[in-house]
Amino acid sequence: MPALSLDHWNIFCKDLKKTVAFYETYVGLRDGDRPPFPFPGAWMYAGDKAILHIVSETGRKDHGSGAIDHIAINCADIRGTLDRIKKDKVPFEVRKVPARPLQQVFIHDPDGVMIELNFWHEADVEELEGFDPMTNRAGAMKEKKVPA
């Protein structure tokens, strides 16, 4: 039974409209078709695939895990992404992965879920100036840059 791919992840939120808007604006997902479940929620799409299921806490059941650190999504246009994040004063952190053509932007959704936006094979951005991937510790964000 080999795994074929990741299907989706599911999160709970306090404010469904705010959370949907966040994923549309900063991650580039699209709110799309969702089965008629008897609780409020949304399915967010990347292309024709619903990769994120959002459930309002009003529909929350007592289950799930608390061990997930972050979710990573492959994206394009790191410069445009950073410009939008800075314009809207969203706290962020930028990293570069050693020995890989990969830059990452970390942000948190309105409910605190950490999102890793991956940008492969894009030109380095000036926000990485002074970043040393061998000495800067990876893991959960400790300090968040808040654009001035």
mmCIF file of C-alpha atoms in Angstrom, residues 5-127:
data_model
loop_
_atom_site.group_PDB
_atom_site.id
_atom_site.type_symbol
_atom_site.label_atom_id
_atom_site.label_comp_id
_atom_site.label_asym_id
_atom_site.label_seq_id
_atom_site.Cartn_x
_atom_site.Cartn_y
_atom_site.Cartn_z
ATOM 1 C CA SER A 5 0.287 11.782 -2.734
ATOM 2 C CA LEU A 6 -0.987 14.124 -0.067
ATOM 3 C CA ASP A 7 -4.711 14.704 -0.610
ATOM 4 C CA HIS A 8 -5.534 17.631 1.684
ATOM 5 C CA TRP A 9 -5.161 19.015 5.157
ATOM 6 C CA ASN A 10 -7.981 20.150 7.429
ATOM 7 C CA ILE A 11 -7.966 23.052 9.865
ATOM 8 C CA PHE A 12 -10.454 24.553 12.296
ATOM 9 C CA CYS A 13 -10.976 28.309 12.378
ATOM 10 C CA LYS A 14 -12.717 30.907 14.502
ATOM 11 C CA ASP A 15 -13.739 33.187 11.601
ATOM 12 C CA LEU A 16 -14.493 31.330 8.349
ATOM 13 C CA LYS A 17 -14.680 34.441 6.123
ATOM 14 C CA LYS A 18 -11.404 35.838 7.469
ATOM 15 C CA THR A 19 -9.605 32.501 7.085
ATOM 16 C CA VAL A 20 -10.870 31.945 3.523
ATOM 17 C CA ALA A 21 -9.782 35.490 2.589
ATOM 18 C CA PHE A 22 -6.306 34.868 4.071
ATOM 19 C CA TYR A 23 -5.729 31.735 1.986
ATOM 20 C CA GLU A 24 -7.051 33.451 -1.143
ATOM 21 C CA THR A 25 -4.934 36.577 -0.646
ATOM 22 C CA TYR A 26 -1.618 35.255 0.676
ATOM 23 C CA VAL A 27 -1.465 31.648 -0.513
ATOM 24 C CA GLY A 28 -3.311 31.972 -3.818
ATOM 25 C CA LEU A 29 -5.882 29.259 -3.146
ATOM 26 C CA ARG A 30 -9.427 29.528 -4.508
ATOM 27 C CA ASP A 31 -12.625 28.939 -2.517
ATOM 28 C CA GLY A 32 -14.501 26.252 -4.433
ATOM 29 C CA ASP A 33 -17.127 23.526 -4.487
ATOM 30 C CA ARG A 34 -17.723 21.687 -1.200
ATOM 31 C CA PRO A 35 -20.126 18.844 -0.397
ATOM 32 C CA PRO A 36 -23.242 19.866 1.584
ATOM 33 C CA PHE A 37 -21.925 18.882 5.013
ATOM 34 C CA PRO A 38 -24.189 19.799 7.963
ATOM 35 C CA PHE A 39 -21.574 22.202 9.415
ATOM 36 C CA PRO A 40 -19.981 25.424 8.128
ATOM 37 C CA GLY A 41 -16.735 25.200 6.195
ATOM 38 C CA ALA A 42 -14.911 25.776 2.921
ATOM 39 C CA TRP A 43 -12.736 23.831 0.511
ATOM 40 C CA MET A 44 -9.775 25.733 -0.912
ATOM 41 C CA TYR A 45 -8.411 24.740 -4.306
ATOM 42 C CA ALA A 46 -5.020 24.808 -6.021
ATOM 43 C CA GLY A 47 -5.978 24.324 -9.658
ATOM 44 C CA ASP A 48 -8.664 21.618 -9.742
ATOM 45 C CA LYS A 49 -7.636 20.008 -6.422
ATOM 46 C CA ALA A 50 -9.175 20.854 -3.040
ATOM 47 C CA ILE A 51 -5.999 20.806 -0.939
ATOM 48 C CA LEU A 52 -7.299 22.608 2.156
ATOM 49 C CA HIS A 53 -10.510 21.906 4.052
ATOM 50 C CA ILE A 54 -11.534 24.578 6.549
ATOM 51 C CA VAL A 55 -14.125 23.905 9.240
ATOM 52 C CA SER A 56 -15.629 26.611 11.415
ATOM 53 C CA GLU A 57 -15.108 25.872 15.103
ATOM 54 C CA THR A 58 -18.898 25.804 15.410
ATOM 55 C CA GLY A 59 -18.721 22.489 13.520
ATOM 56 C CA ARG A 60 -15.761 21.204 15.514
ATOM 57 C CA LYS A 61 -15.679 17.697 16.872
ATOM 58 C CA ASP A 62 -13.333 16.603 19.638
ATOM 59 C CA HIS A 63 -10.601 14.958 17.548
ATOM 60 C CA GLY A 64 -7.478 15.688 15.544
ATOM 61 C CA SER A 65 -3.831 16.112 16.417
ATOM 62 C CA GLY A 66 -1.833 18.932 17.836
ATOM 63 C CA ALA A 67 1.568 17.725 16.650
ATOM 64 C CA ILE A 68 1.774 19.325 13.196
ATOM 65 C CA ASP A 69 4.314 22.170 13.075
ATOM 66 C CA HIS A 70 3.517 23.663 9.654
ATOM 67 C CA ILE A 71 2.128 23.055 6.183
ATOM 68 C CA ALA A 72 4.295 23.644 3.078
ATOM 69 C CA ILE A 73 2.938 24.735 -0.292
ATOM 70 C CA ASN A 74 4.875 25.136 -3.551
ATOM 71 C CA CYS A 75 4.286 28.613 -4.962
ATOM 72 C CA ALA A 76 5.536 31.006 -7.643
ATOM 73 C CA ASP A 77 6.564 34.697 -7.584
ATOM 74 C CA ILE A 78 8.357 35.211 -4.280
ATOM 75 C CA ARG A 79 8.881 38.911 -5.050
ATOM 76 C CA GLY A 80 5.164 39.521 -5.623
ATOM 77 C CA THR A 81 4.303 37.480 -2.539
ATOM 78 C CA LEU A 82 6.673 39.456 -0.312
ATOM 79 C CA ASP A 83 5.458 42.762 -1.739
ATOM 80 C CA ARG A 84 1.843 41.869 -0.879
ATOM 81 C CA ILE A 85 2.730 40.562 2.585
ATOM 82 C CA LYS A 86 4.724 43.713 3.366
ATOM 83 C CA LYS A 87 2.011 46.006 1.995
ATOM 84 C CA ASP A 88 -0.539 44.361 4.290
ATOM 85 C CA LYS A 89 1.901 44.244 7.260
ATOM 86 C CA VAL A 90 1.650 40.464 7.647
ATOM 87 C CA PRO A 91 4.436 39.112 9.918
ATOM 88 C CA PHE A 92 6.808 36.842 7.986
ATOM 89 C CA GLU A 93 10.177 35.124 7.952
ATOM 90 C CA VAL A 94 12.289 34.354 4.865
ATOM 91 C CA ARG A 95 14.748 31.449 4.672
ATOM 92 C CA LYS A 96 16.953 29.747 2.109
ATOM 93 C CA VAL A 97 17.507 25.986 2.194
ATOM 94 C CA PRO A 98 21.194 24.966 2.022
ATOM 95 C CA ALA A 99 22.331 23.146 -1.133
ATOM 96 C CA ARG A 100 18.895 23.549 -2.768
ATOM 97 C CA PRO A 101 17.507 26.225 -5.119
ATOM 98 C CA LEU A 102 14.735 26.891 -2.603
ATOM 99 C CA GLN A 103 13.617 30.036 -0.792
ATOM 100 C CA GLN A 104 10.862 29.920 1.812
ATOM 101 C CA VAL A 105 8.463 32.461 3.276
ATOM 102 C CA PHE A 106 6.792 31.569 6.586
ATOM 103 C CA ILE A 107 3.528 33.214 7.641
ATOM 104 C CA HIS A 108 0.728 32.367 10.089
ATOM 105 C CA ASP A 109 -2.961 32.208 9.214
ATOM 106 C CA PRO A 110 -5.549 34.020 11.396
ATOM 107 C CA ASP A 111 -5.759 31.010 13.739
ATOM 108 C CA GLY A 112 -1.997 30.572 14.139
ATOM 109 C CA VAL A 113 -1.380 27.761 11.620
ATOM 110 C CA MET A 114 2.157 28.184 10.255
ATOM 111 C CA ILE A 115 2.335 28.124 6.454
ATOM 112 C CA GLU A 116 5.599 27.569 4.561
ATOM 113 C CA LEU A 117 5.466 29.021 1.059
ATOM 114 C CA ASN A 118 8.156 27.358 -1.093
ATOM 115 C CA PHE A 119 9.668 29.081 -4.124
ATOM 116 C CA TRP A 120 11.910 26.830 -6.218
ATOM 117 C CA HIS A 121 14.437 28.139 -8.754
ATOM 118 C CA GLU A 122 13.640 31.845 -8.262
ATOM 119 C CA ALA A 123 16.194 34.661 -7.978
ATOM 120 C CA ASP A 124 17.279 35.396 -4.404
ATOM 121 C CA VAL A 125 15.367 38.250 -2.788
ATOM 122 C CA GLU A 126 17.073 41.045 -0.838
ATOM 123 C CA GLU A 127 15.213 39.966 2.312
#
